[in-house]
mmCIF file of C-alpha atoms in Angstrom:
data_model
loop_
_atom_site.group_PDB
_atom_site.id
_atom_site.type_symbol
_atom_site.label_atom_id
_atom_site.label_comp_id
_atom_site.label_asym_id
_atom_site.label_seq_id
_atom_site.Cartn_x
_atom_site.Cartn_y
_atom_site.Cartn_z
ATOM 1 C CA MET A 796 52.685 18.053 30.159
ATOM 2 C CA SER A 797 49.948 16.159 28.313
ATOM 3 C CA LYS A 798 52.144 15.897 25.326
ATOM 4 C CA VAL A 799 54.773 14.283 27.484
ATOM 5 C CA ARG A 800 52.090 11.734 28.890
ATOM 6 C CA TRP A 801 50.921 10.887 25.350
ATOM 7 C CA GLY A 802 54.499 10.520 24.350
ATOM 8 C CA VAL A 803 55.240 8.046 27.167
ATOM 9 C CA LEU A 804 51.981 6.178 26.509
ATOM 10 C CA GLY A 805 52.831 6.020 22.831
ATOM 11 C CA LEU A 806 56.336 4.699 23.562
ATOM 12 C CA ALA A 807 54.870 1.978 25.903
ATOM 13 C CA GLY A 808 52.283 1.051 23.273
ATOM 14 C CA ALA A 809 55.015 0.696 20.606
ATOM 15 C CA THR A 810 57.067 -1.454 23.057
ATOM 16 C CA VAL A 811 54.155 -3.771 23.766
ATOM 17 C CA ALA A 812 53.297 -4.019 20.032
ATOM 18 C CA ALA A 813 56.989 -4.937 19.244
ATOM 19 C CA ALA A 814 57.054 -7.537 22.032
ATOM 20 C CA GLY A 815 53.910 -9.081 20.688
ATOM 21 C CA VAL A 816 55.209 -9.319 17.168
ATOM 22 C CA TRP A 817 58.468 -10.831 18.438
ATOM 23 C CA SER A 818 56.672 -13.399 20.591
ATOM 24 C CA LEU A 819 54.455 -14.427 17.587
ATOM 25 C CA ARG A 820 57.602 -14.992 15.523
ATOM 26 C CA GLY A 821 58.911 -17.148 18.435
ATOM 27 C CA ASP A 822 55.782 -19.360 18.214
ATOM 28 C CA ALA A 823 56.204 -19.966 14.532
ATOM 29 C CA PRO A 824 57.891 -23.264 13.571
ATOM 30 C CA MET A 825 61.619 -22.825 13.330
ATOM 31 C CA THR A 826 63.391 -24.164 10.357
ATOM 32 C CA GLY A 827 65.880 -26.814 11.054
ATOM 33 C CA VAL A 828 67.052 -26.221 14.604
ATOM 34 C CA PRO A 829 64.020 -27.532 16.704
ATOM 35 C CA THR A 830 63.408 -30.426 14.343
ATOM 36 C CA THR A 831 67.087 -31.357 14.593
ATOM 37 C CA THR A 832 66.884 -31.238 18.371
ATOM 38 C CA VAL A 833 63.916 -33.586 18.399
ATOM 39 C CA ALA A 834 65.544 -35.850 15.873
ATOM 40 C CA GLU A 835 68.718 -36.002 18.036
ATOM 41 C CA VAL A 836 66.730 -37.109 21.140
ATOM 42 C CA ARG A 837 64.930 -39.705 19.042
ATOM 43 C CA THR A 838 67.951 -41.108 17.359
ATOM 44 C CA GLY A 839 70.327 -40.889 20.266
ATOM 45 C CA PRO A 840 72.727 -43.892 20.358
ATOM 46 C CA PRO A 841 71.488 -46.794 22.576
ATOM 47 C CA ALA A 842 74.888 -46.893 24.286
ATOM 48 C CA ASP A 843 74.114 -43.413 25.745
ATOM 49 C CA LEU A 844 70.734 -44.543 26.924
ATOM 50 C CA GLU A 845 72.269 -47.643 28.452
ATOM 51 C CA GLN A 846 74.781 -45.422 30.327
ATOM 52 C CA GLU A 847 71.916 -43.226 31.522
ATOM 53 C CA VAL A 848 69.903 -46.150 32.649
ATOM 54 C CA ARG A 849 72.908 -47.491 34.490
ATOM 55 C CA ALA A 850 73.515 -44.141 36.116
ATOM 56 C CA LEU A 851 69.837 -43.976 37.174
ATOM 57 C CA ARG A 852 70.036 -47.551 38.561
ATOM 58 C CA ALA A 853 73.168 -46.537 40.491
ATOM 59 C CA GLU A 854 71.501 -43.511 41.942
ATOM 60 C CA LEU A 855 68.450 -45.631 42.897
ATOM 61 C CA GLU A 856 70.753 -48.091 44.588
ATOM 62 C CA ALA A 857 72.526 -45.304 46.416
ATOM 63 C CA LEU A 858 69.213 -43.950 47.716
ATOM 64 C CA ARG A 859 68.134 -47.440 48.734
ATOM 65 C CA ARG A 860 71.369 -47.785 50.696
ATOM 66 C CA THR A 861 70.928 -44.386 52.333
ATOM 67 C CA GLN A 862 67.386 -45.378 53.215
ATOM 68 C CA GLY A 863 68.675 -48.628 54.692
ATOM 69 C CA ARG A 864 71.316 -46.779 56.772
ATOM 70 C CA LEU A 865 68.763 -44.328 58.007
ATOM 71 C CA GLU A 866 66.450 -47.159 59.022
ATOM 72 C CA GLN A 867 69.335 -48.798 60.937
ATOM 73 C CA HIS A 868 70.765 -45.557 62.329
ATOM 74 C CA PRO A 869 68.177 -42.805 62.385
ATOM 75 C CA HIS A 870 70.637 -40.185 63.513
ATOM 76 C CA ALA A 871 73.385 -40.943 61.000
ATOM 77 C CA ALA A 872 74.309 -38.389 58.457
ATOM 78 C CA PRO A 873 72.781 -39.274 55.058
ATOM 79 C CA VAL A 874 75.216 -40.301 52.356
ATOM 80 C CA LEU A 875 74.925 -38.302 49.058
ATOM 81 C CA PRO A 876 73.641 -40.282 46.241
ATOM 82 C CA VAL A 877 75.786 -40.774 43.188
ATOM 83 C CA GLY A 878 73.939 -38.174 41.188
ATOM 84 C CA ASN A 879 74.547 -35.408 43.635
ATOM 85 C CA ALA A 880 78.167 -36.266 43.987
ATOM 86 C CA ALA A 881 78.432 -36.219 40.154
ATOM 87 C CA GLY A 882 76.680 -32.806 40.144
ATOM 88 C CA LYS A 883 79.244 -31.357 42.548
ATOM 89 C CA GLN A 884 82.062 -32.875 40.614
ATOM 90 C CA GLU A 885 80.972 -31.020 37.406
ATOM 91 C CA GLU A 886 82.422 -27.866 38.825
ATOM 92 C CA ASP A 887 85.812 -29.547 39.083
ATOM 93 C CA ALA A 888 88.191 -30.285 36.278
ATOM 94 C CA GLU A 889 87.100 -32.680 33.612
ATOM 95 C CA GLY A 890 89.706 -35.260 34.534
ATOM 96 C CA GLN A 891 88.168 -35.772 37.994
ATOM 97 C CA ASP A 892 84.820 -36.866 36.443
ATOM 98 C CA ALA A 893 86.088 -40.366 35.656
ATOM 99 C CA LYS A 894 86.051 -41.602 39.331
ATOM 100 C CA PRO A 895 82.246 -41.057 39.961
ATOM 101 C CA THR A 896 81.435 -42.672 36.678
ATOM 102 C CA GLU A 897 83.449 -45.760 37.619
ATOM 103 C CA GLU A 898 81.758 -45.823 41.056
ATOM 104 C CA ALA A 899 78.399 -45.470 39.435
ATOM 105 C CA GLN A 900 79.120 -48.312 37.056
ATOM 106 C CA ARG A 901 80.380 -50.500 39.827
ATOM 107 C CA ALA A 902 77.241 -49.859 41.859
ATOM 108 C CA ALA A 903 75.112 -50.583 38.807
ATOM 109 C CA GLN A 904 76.941 -53.819 38.210
ATOM 110 C CA GLU A 905 76.526 -54.818 41.941
ATOM 111 C CA GLN A 906 72.780 -53.990 41.644
ATOM 112 C CA ARG A 907 72.498 -56.191 38.598
ATOM 113 C CA ARG A 908 74.303 -59.029 40.292
ATOM 114 C CA GLN A 909 72.120 -58.814 43.360
ATOM 115 C CA GLU A 910 68.953 -58.885 41.121
ATOM 116 C CA ARG A 911 70.321 -61.959 39.348
ATOM 117 C CA VAL A 912 71.119 -63.677 42.574
ATOM 118 C CA MET A 913 67.528 -62.968 43.745
ATOM 119 C CA GLU A 914 66.220 -64.577 40.497
ATOM 120 C CA LEU A 915 68.292 -67.679 41.056
ATOM 121 C CA ASP A 916 67.274 -67.870 44.815
ATOM 122 C CA ALA A 917 63.594 -67.697 43.711
ATOM 123 C CA GLU A 918 64.230 -70.587 41.356
ATOM 124 C CA LEU A 919 65.840 -72.673 44.087
ATOM 125 C CA GLU A 920 63.171 -71.840 46.582
ATOM 126 C CA ALA A 921 60.410 -72.778 44.087
ATOM 127 C CA ALA A 922 62.059 -76.206 43.476
ATOM 128 C CA ALA A 923 62.540 -76.691 47.324
ATOM 129 C CA ASN A 924 58.798 -76.046 47.892
ATOM 130 C CA THR A 925 57.265 -77.906 45.028
ATOM 131 C CA GLU A 926 59.437 -80.897 44.557
ATOM 132 C CA PRO A 927 57.907 -84.262 45.681
ATOM 133 C CA ARG A 928 59.705 -86.165 48.475
ATOM 134 C CA ASP A 929 61.701 -89.300 47.658
ATOM 135 C CA ALA A 930 61.670 -90.819 51.087
ATOM 136 C CA GLN A 931 64.332 -93.421 50.143
ATOM 137 C CA TRP A 932 66.837 -90.684 49.544
ATOM 138 C CA ALA A 933 65.504 -87.879 51.605
ATOM 139 C CA SER A 934 65.323 -89.554 55.098
ATOM 140 C CA PRO A 935 68.871 -91.038 55.120
ATOM 141 C CA THR A 936 70.270 -87.784 53.771
ATOM 142 C CA GLU A 937 68.523 -85.782 56.482
ATOM 143 C CA SER A 938 69.965 -88.213 59.012
ATOM 144 C CA LEU A 939 73.511 -87.936 57.507
ATOM 145 C CA VAL A 940 73.332 -84.066 57.594
ATOM 146 C CA THR A 941 72.060 -84.090 61.232
ATOM 147 C CA GLN A 942 74.912 -86.467 62.297
ATOM 148 C CA SER A 943 77.521 -84.473 60.463
ATOM 149 C CA PHE A 944 76.704 -81.268 62.361
ATOM 150 C CA GLN A 945 77.688 -83.143 65.594
ATOM 151 C CA GLY A 946 81.213 -83.657 64.265
ATOM 152 C CA PRO A 947 84.267 -81.480 65.010
ATOM 153 C CA ASP A 948 84.177 -79.874 61.554
ATOM 154 C CA PHE A 949 80.985 -78.003 62.464
ATOM 155 C CA VAL A 950 82.034 -76.534 65.698
ATOM 156 C CA GLY A 951 80.397 -73.081 65.957
ATOM 157 C CA SER A 952 77.505 -73.956 63.659
ATOM 158 C CA ARG A 953 74.094 -75.462 64.622
ATOM 159 C CA LEU A 954 71.771 -77.102 62.247
ATOM 160 C CA ALA A 955 68.237 -75.466 62.772
ATOM 161 C CA ARG A 956 66.366 -77.189 60.002
ATOM 162 C CA VAL A 957 67.012 -79.662 57.213
ATOM 163 C CA GLU A 958 64.468 -80.738 54.598
ATOM 164 C CA CYS A 959 65.267 -83.057 51.644
ATOM 165 C CA ARG A 960 63.035 -83.642 48.621
ATOM 166 C CA THR A 961 64.016 -85.608 45.515
ATOM 167 C CA HIS A 962 66.865 -83.734 44.077
ATOM 168 C CA LEU A 963 67.852 -81.210 46.720
ATOM 169 C CA CYS A 964 67.994 -80.530 50.378
ATOM 170 C CA THR A 965 67.500 -77.166 52.163
ATOM 171 C CA LEU A 966 69.420 -76.411 55.362
ATOM 172 C CA GLU A 967 69.083 -73.569 57.806
ATOM 173 C CA VAL A 968 72.257 -73.112 59.956
ATOM 174 C CA GLU A 969 73.010 -70.763 62.846
ATOM 175 C CA HIS A 970 76.572 -69.683 63.513
ATOM 176 C CA ASP A 971 78.468 -68.453 66.614
ATOM 177 C CA ASP A 972 80.838 -66.310 64.543
ATOM 178 C CA GLY A 973 81.999 -65.343 61.115
ATOM 179 C CA GLU A 974 84.640 -68.091 61.033
ATOM 180 C CA ALA A 975 82.135 -70.826 61.439
ATOM 181 C CA GLN A 976 79.974 -69.251 58.766
ATOM 182 C CA ALA A 977 82.847 -68.918 56.295
ATOM 183 C CA GLU A 978 83.913 -72.568 56.696
ATOM 184 C CA LEU A 979 80.393 -74.055 56.519
ATOM 185 C CA LEU A 980 80.498 -74.937 52.814
ATOM 186 C CA THR A 981 83.977 -76.503 53.084
ATOM 187 C CA SER A 982 82.973 -78.547 56.144
ATOM 188 C CA LEU A 983 79.884 -79.769 54.180
ATOM 189 C CA SER A 984 81.858 -80.749 51.107
ATOM 190 C CA ARG A 985 84.076 -82.967 53.378
ATOM 191 C CA VAL A 986 81.075 -85.078 54.425
ATOM 192 C CA LYS A 987 81.162 -88.380 52.415
ATOM 193 C CA GLY A 988 77.828 -88.950 50.921
ATOM 194 C CA LEU A 989 77.083 -85.198 50.294
ATOM 195 C CA ARG A 990 78.782 -84.908 46.914
ATOM 196 C CA GLY A 991 76.870 -82.441 44.847
ATOM 197 C CA GLN A 992 76.386 -78.888 43.920
ATOM 198 C CA THR A 993 75.920 -76.536 46.901
ATOM 199 C CA VAL A 994 74.958 -72.911 47.178
ATOM 200 C CA VAL A 995 75.143 -71.065 50.470
ATOM 201 C CA ARG A 996 73.375 -67.753 51.172
ATOM 202 C CA PRO A 997 75.122 -66.310 54.245
ATOM 203 C CA ARG A 998 73.146 -63.629 56.191
ATOM 204 C CA ASN A 999 74.201 -61.332 59.038
ATOM 205 C CA GLU A 1000 71.176 -59.541 60.567
ATOM 206 C CA GLY A 1001 72.125 -57.440 63.518
ATOM 207 C CA GLY A 1002 75.024 -59.778 64.570
ATOM 208 C CA ARG A 1003 72.878 -62.865 64.209
ATOM 209 C CA ARG A 1004 74.696 -65.034 61.653
ATOM 210 C CA THR A 1005 72.700 -67.610 59.650
ATOM 211 C CA SER A 1006 73.182 -69.455 56.424
ATOM 212 C CA ARG A 1007 70.604 -71.012 54.014
ATOM 213 C CA VAL A 1008 72.162 -73.980 52.143
ATOM 214 C CA TYR A 1009 70.795 -75.661 48.964
ATOM 215 C CA LEU A 1010 72.390 -79.020 48.369
ATOM 216 C CA SER A 1011 71.869 -81.163 45.378
ATOM 217 C CA ARG A 1012 71.862 -84.958 45.277
ATOM 218 C CA ALA A 1013 75.267 -86.510 44.517
ATOM 219 C CA GLY A 1014 76.084 -86.316 40.880
ATOM 220 C CA GLU A 1015 73.125 -84.081 40.139
ATOM 221 C CA ARG A 1016 72.871 -80.365 39.534
ATOM 222 C CA LEU A 1017 70.856 -77.734 41.354
ATOM 223 C CA PRO A 1018 67.726 -76.574 39.517
ATOM 224 C CA LEU A 1019 69.267 -73.287 38.236
ATOM 225 C CA THR A 1020 68.768 -71.906 34.735
ATOM 226 C CA PRO A 1021 72.066 -70.165 33.669
ATOM 227 C CA ARG A 1022 71.901 -67.324 31.235
ATOM 228 C CA LYS A 1023 73.646 -67.995 27.904
ATOM 229 C CA MET B 407 55.426 -26.921 4.859
ATOM 230 C CA THR B 408 56.227 -28.550 8.202
ATOM 231 C CA ARG B 409 56.391 -32.034 6.623
ATOM 232 C CA HIS B 410 58.694 -30.669 4.023
ATOM 233 C CA LEU B 411 60.940 -29.120 6.606
ATOM 234 C CA GLU B 412 60.967 -32.382 8.688
ATOM 235 C CA GLY B 413 61.743 -34.435 5.484
ATOM 236 C CA GLY B 414 64.551 -32.132 4.721
ATOM 237 C CA ALA B 415 66.044 -32.447 8.230
ATOM 238 C CA GLN B 416 65.773 -36.190 7.933
ATOM 239 C CA ASP B 417 67.528 -36.121 4.559
ATOM 240 C CA LYS B 418 70.265 -34.098 6.104
ATOM 241 C CA GLU B 419 70.561 -36.588 9.025
ATOM 242 C CA ASN B 420 70.762 -39.723 6.938
ATOM 243 C CA PRO B 421 74.585 -39.955 6.994
ATOM 244 C CA MET B 422 74.638 -39.233 10.696
ATOM 245 C CA MET B 423 71.956 -41.860 11.366
ATOM 246 C CA LYS B 424 73.925 -44.411 9.395
ATOM 247 C CA ASN B 425 76.928 -43.435 11.489
ATOM 248 C CA THR B 426 74.941 -43.688 14.675
ATOM 249 C CA PHE B 427 73.453 -46.969 13.620
ATOM 250 C CA THR B 428 76.914 -48.507 12.999
ATOM 251 C CA LYS B 429 78.142 -47.197 16.366
ATOM 252 C CA SER B 430 75.028 -48.570 18.089
ATOM 253 C CA VAL B 431 75.487 -51.949 16.570
ATOM 254 C CA ALA B 432 79.123 -52.056 17.578
ATOM 255 C CA ALA B 433 78.313 -50.901 21.097
ATOM 256 C CA LEU B 434 75.565 -53.449 21.523
ATOM 257 C CA ALA B 435 77.854 -56.155 20.188
ATOM 258 C CA LEU B 436 80.525 -55.146 22.724
ATOM 259 C CA LEU B 437 78.019 -55.032 25.546
ATOM 260 C CA GLY B 438 76.631 -58.419 24.605
ATOM 261 C CA ALA B 439 80.052 -59.946 24.323
ATOM 262 C CA LEU B 440 81.224 -58.657 27.749
ATOM 263 C CA PRO B 441 79.758 -61.447 30.000
ATOM 264 C CA SER B 442 80.639 -64.153 27.435
ATOM 265 C CA VAL B 443 84.268 -63.140 27.153
ATOM 266 C CA ALA B 444 85.649 -66.237 28.827
ATOM 267 C CA ALA B 445 88.952 -67.989 28.862
ATOM 268 C CA THR B 446 90.297 -71.355 29.709
ATOM 269 C CA ALA B 447 93.394 -72.320 31.528
ATOM 270 C CA SER B 448 95.242 -75.448 32.374
ATOM 271 C CA TYR B 449 97.358 -75.821 35.490
ATOM 272 C CA ALA B 450 99.872 -78.387 36.677
ATOM 273 C CA GLY B 451 99.139 -80.255 39.881
ATOM 274 C CA ALA B 452 102.430 -78.748 41.245
ATOM 275 C CA LEU B 453 100.452 -75.534 41.838
ATOM 276 C CA CYS B 454 98.430 -77.136 44.664
ATOM 277 C CA THR B 455 99.535 -76.931 48.360
ATOM 278 C CA SER B 456 98.996 -79.448 51.058
ATOM 279 C CA VAL B 457 96.654 -78.465 53.898
ATOM 280 C CA SER B 458 97.270 -81.628 55.841
ATOM 281 C CA GLY B 459 99.674 -80.406 58.351
ATOM 282 C CA PHE B 460 103.281 -81.687 57.930
ATOM 283 C CA LYS B 461 102.123 -84.315 55.274
ATOM 284 C CA THR B 462 103.791 -82.788 52.243
ATOM 285 C CA PRO B 463 103.313 -84.344 48.811
ATOM 286 C CA SER B 464 106.139 -84.726 46.234
ATOM 287 C CA ILE B 465 106.270 -82.543 43.155
ATOM 288 C CA PHE B 466 107.748 -84.294 40.118
ATOM 289 C CA ARG B 467 109.625 -82.273 37.519
ATOM 290 C CA SER B 468 106.837 -82.974 35.133
ATOM 291 C CA GLY B 469 104.627 -80.763 37.355
ATOM 292 C CA ARG B 470 102.562 -83.672 38.812
ATOM 293 C CA LEU B 471 101.853 -83.763 42.463
ATOM 294 C CA ILE B 472 102.183 -87.269 43.949
ATOM 295 C CA ASN B 473 101.118 -88.380 47.345
ATOM 296 C CA GLN B 474 104.069 -90.242 48.759
ATOM 297 C CA THR B 475 103.267 -89.534 52.425
ATOM 298 C CA GLY B 476 101.785 -93.027 53.033
ATOM 299 C CA GLU B 477 98.477 -91.394 54.248
ATOM 300 C CA ALA B 478 95.574 -89.538 52.726
ATOM 301 C CA ILE B 479 96.218 -85.868 52.147
ATOM 302 C CA GLU B 480 94.267 -82.812 51.122
ATOM 303 C CA VAL B 481 95.593 -80.171 48.780
ATOM 304 C CA VAL B 482 94.265 -76.763 47.767
ATOM 305 C CA CYS B 483 94.837 -75.196 44.378
ATOM 306 C CA PRO B 484 94.315 -71.525 43.523
ATOM 307 C CA VAL B 485 92.675 -70.594 40.237
ATOM 308 C CA GLN B 486 93.109 -67.355 38.416
ATOM 309 C CA ARG B 487 89.899 -65.619 37.247
ATOM 310 C CA ASN B 488 90.044 -65.305 33.467
ATOM 311 C CA VAL B 489 86.936 -63.333 32.745
ATOM 312 C CA VAL B 490 86.273 -59.676 32.117
ATOM 313 C CA ALA B 491 83.354 -59.413 34.516
ATOM 314 C CA PRO B 492 83.719 -62.116 37.166
ATOM 315 C CA THR B 493 80.584 -60.958 39.019
ATOM 316 C CA PHE B 494 78.438 -61.860 36.066
ATOM 317 C CA ASN B 495 79.972 -65.162 35.136
ATOM 318 C CA GLU B 496 77.338 -67.888 35.649
ATOM 319 C CA ASN B 497 79.363 -70.933 34.817
ATOM 320 C CA ALA B 498 82.773 -72.409 35.545
ATOM 321 C CA SER B 499 83.757 -75.950 34.579
ATOM 322 C CA PHE B 500 86.681 -78.036 35.911
ATOM 323 C CA LEU B 501 88.311 -81.138 34.473
ATOM 324 C CA ILE B 502 90.812 -82.622 36.877
ATOM 325 C CA THR B 503 93.187 -85.308 35.760
ATOM 326 C CA VAL B 504 94.333 -87.699 38.425
ATOM 327 C CA ARG B 505 95.853 -91.193 39.074
ATOM 328 C CA ASP B 506 93.736 -93.326 41.407
ATOM 329 C CA PRO B 507 95.141 -96.826 41.913
ATOM 330 C CA HIS B 508 93.232 -97.339 45.217
ATOM 331 C CA LEU B 509 90.737 -100.135 45.127
ATOM 332 C CA THR B 510 88.595 -99.013 47.960
ATOM 333 C CA GLU B 511 89.166 -95.277 48.243
ATOM 334 C CA ASN B 512 88.678 -92.580 45.585
ATOM 335 C CA VAL B 513 90.226 -89.246 44.698
ATOM 336 C CA CYS B 514 87.618 -86.571 45.380
ATOM 337 C CA CYS B 515 87.761 -82.939 44.393
ATOM 338 C CA THR B 516 85.650 -79.917 45.321
ATOM 339 C CA ALA B 517 85.642 -76.570 43.395
ATOM 340 C CA THR B 518 84.474 -73.574 45.397
ATOM 341 C CA VAL B 519 83.492 -70.001 44.730
ATOM 342 C CA THR B 520 84.414 -67.678 47.654
ATOM 343 C CA GLU B 521 83.582 -64.078 48.550
ATOM 344 C CA PRO B 522 86.635 -61.820 49.106
ATOM 345 C CA ASP B 523 86.297 -62.268 52.899
ATOM 346 C CA GLY B 524 86.683 -66.005 52.617
ATOM 347 C CA THR B 525 83.063 -67.064 52.868
ATOM 348 C CA ALA B 526 82.450 -69.895 50.483
ATOM 349 C CA ILE B 527 79.117 -69.523 48.719
ATOM 350 C CA ALA B 528 78.951 -72.241 46.021
ATOM 351 C CA SER B 529 80.638 -75.537 45.339
ATOM 352 C CA ASP B 530 80.534 -78.741 43.329
ATOM 353 C CA SER B 531 82.141 -82.032 44.394
ATOM 354 C CA GLY B 532 82.954 -85.226 42.545
ATOM 355 C CA CYS B 533 85.053 -88.369 42.868
ATOM 356 C CA THR B 534 86.702 -90.947 40.791
ATOM 357 C CA SER B 535 85.302 -94.489 40.592
ATOM 358 C CA GLY B 536 87.175 -97.768 40.509
ATOM 359 C CA ALA B 537 90.885 -98.063 40.336
ATOM 360 C CA ASP B 538 93.573 -97.980 37.719
ATOM 361 C CA THR B 539 97.360 -98.156 38.230
ATOM 362 C CA ALA B 540 98.317 -96.973 34.756
ATOM 363 C CA ALA B 541 95.632 -94.932 33.008
ATOM 364 C CA PRO B 542 94.687 -91.524 34.386
ATOM 365 C CA LYS B 543 91.131 -90.726 35.402
ATOM 366 C CA SER B 544 89.237 -87.547 35.291
ATOM 367 C CA ILE B 545 86.818 -85.687 37.534
ATOM 368 C CA SER B 546 84.427 -83.187 36.009
ATOM 369 C CA LEU B 547 82.914 -80.402 38.054
ATOM 370 C CA ASN B 548 80.608 -77.490 37.341
ATOM 371 C CA LEU B 549 79.922 -74.374 39.368
ATOM 372 C CA ALA B 550 76.498 -73.254 38.348
ATOM 373 C CA THR B 551 76.428 -69.846 39.884
ATOM 374 C CA VAL B 552 79.765 -68.082 40.041
ATOM 375 C CA PHE B 553 78.251 -65.056 41.641
ATOM 376 C CA ALA B 554 80.833 -63.791 44.049
ATOM 377 C CA SER B 555 81.138 -60.050 44.519
ATOM 378 C CA VAL B 556 83.953 -58.085 42.954
ATOM 379 C CA ASN B 557 87.272 -59.800 43.834
ATOM 380 C CA GLY B 558 85.593 -63.071 44.769
ATOM 381 C CA TYR B 559 87.774 -66.030 44.041
ATOM 382 C CA ILE B 560 87.722 -69.728 42.977
ATOM 383 C CA ALA B 561 89.741 -72.574 44.401
ATOM 384 C CA LEU B 562 90.003 -76.283 44.017
ATOM 385 C CA ARG B 563 90.496 -78.785 46.852
ATOM 386 C CA CYS B 564 91.357 -82.385 46.290
ATOM 387 C CA GLU B 565 91.601 -85.372 48.705
ATOM 388 C CA LEU B 566 94.265 -87.941 47.651
ATOM 389 C CA PRO B 567 94.075 -91.353 49.344
ATOM 390 C CA GLY B 568 97.193 -93.023 50.570
ATOM 391 C CA PRO B 569 99.118 -95.692 48.550
ATOM 392 C CA TYR B 570 97.537 -98.938 47.571
ATOM 393 C CA ALA B 571 99.824 -102.004 46.976
ATOM 394 C CA GLY B 572 102.747 -99.763 46.353
ATOM 395 C CA HIS B 573 100.983 -97.471 43.932
ATOM 396 C CA GLN B 574 100.532 -93.794 44.767
ATOM 397 C CA THR B 575 97.729 -91.366 43.940
ATOM 398 C CA ALA B 576 98.652 -88.380 41.904
ATOM 399 C CA LEU B 577 97.124 -85.019 40.835
ATOM 400 C CA SER B 578 98.513 -84.385 37.323
ATOM 401 C CA SER B 579 96.685 -81.306 36.160
ATOM 402 C CA PHE B 580 93.416 -79.351 36.191
ATOM 403 C CA TYR B 581 91.667 -77.383 33.555
ATOM 404 C CA VAL B 582 89.280 -74.530 34.217
ATOM 405 C CA ALA B 583 86.828 -72.999 31.674
ATOM 406 C CA GLU B 584 84.878 -69.954 32.662
#
């Protein structure tokens, strides 16, 4: 019996020793393979990184949208982010993977567009707040804008605020419906004396439709710096 | 020993790195070129449609649109987007060629960027000055931020005054560069 015990103990000891030796070999630097793996990560093509960044941005955008929906409708079912959807699609055939990628790219593009629009809006807002006031142009232009909103072209829209400086005017407009909001810019461009560049930022917050309008002096450009 | 191994691995990867570098340069060049891939197009005035009720302009065989109605009219002209990524295009220029013989009124045009649902979000307007019965005049417009969403569109709208001393206003052509 004791021989059997010693036999079992011996076998266990031999197993532990073999495992130890094996693990020590595992710790030793490998020739080629790990180094190559690290090198692959370091020298990965930028196009792949770009794609990964876009996918991550798309996922972030999807999460933001989900958060927005949850804030608006707390009981609504959450929408799966793009990453999860892509994860599920991996189980499907390879041919079906193209669709989520396209959607992710589109979402990433939309995210980039919105970020750029925010940059330009900040530029316009900065100019509107810091420009000095040229009273000789600003006062009559404000009067012209105010009078125009009493005309038939602006039915369904109300001018809440107008402020002109030297090169541009800022208008805040409230709308009764989407039709009036959609036609605001066309109506403004028909007013003689308001011939310049115009940018409209329409908003619809809980059914309350408003528009913020930046209008340049006739023949002048809005203070926007385009990317080359 | 480790250094030697890493050096060996790098030596082995040199051809691959060259290949990767070439691909990266090509990919970056393509990415950089995407937003700037732009195109220009010229259109005949005949493309425009009157939005002034029953007042219909005449279209000559040359493709010019002439206001023979006896009153002022407005026309709207569609423009095809000619860029790869319209959502990132920051600039669109227009050059409109018209005939303006009217001594007191001018031909005025407005270029507009519109969201797919029809909400106009950016525009630029300009008019001719003076009058000329023979030589054409041009109106130059620039849309600084062509930032409509996917499927947003561009359109041109022109106001053509009525005739003056027997001479009629005309919209000959318009050129768009994105």
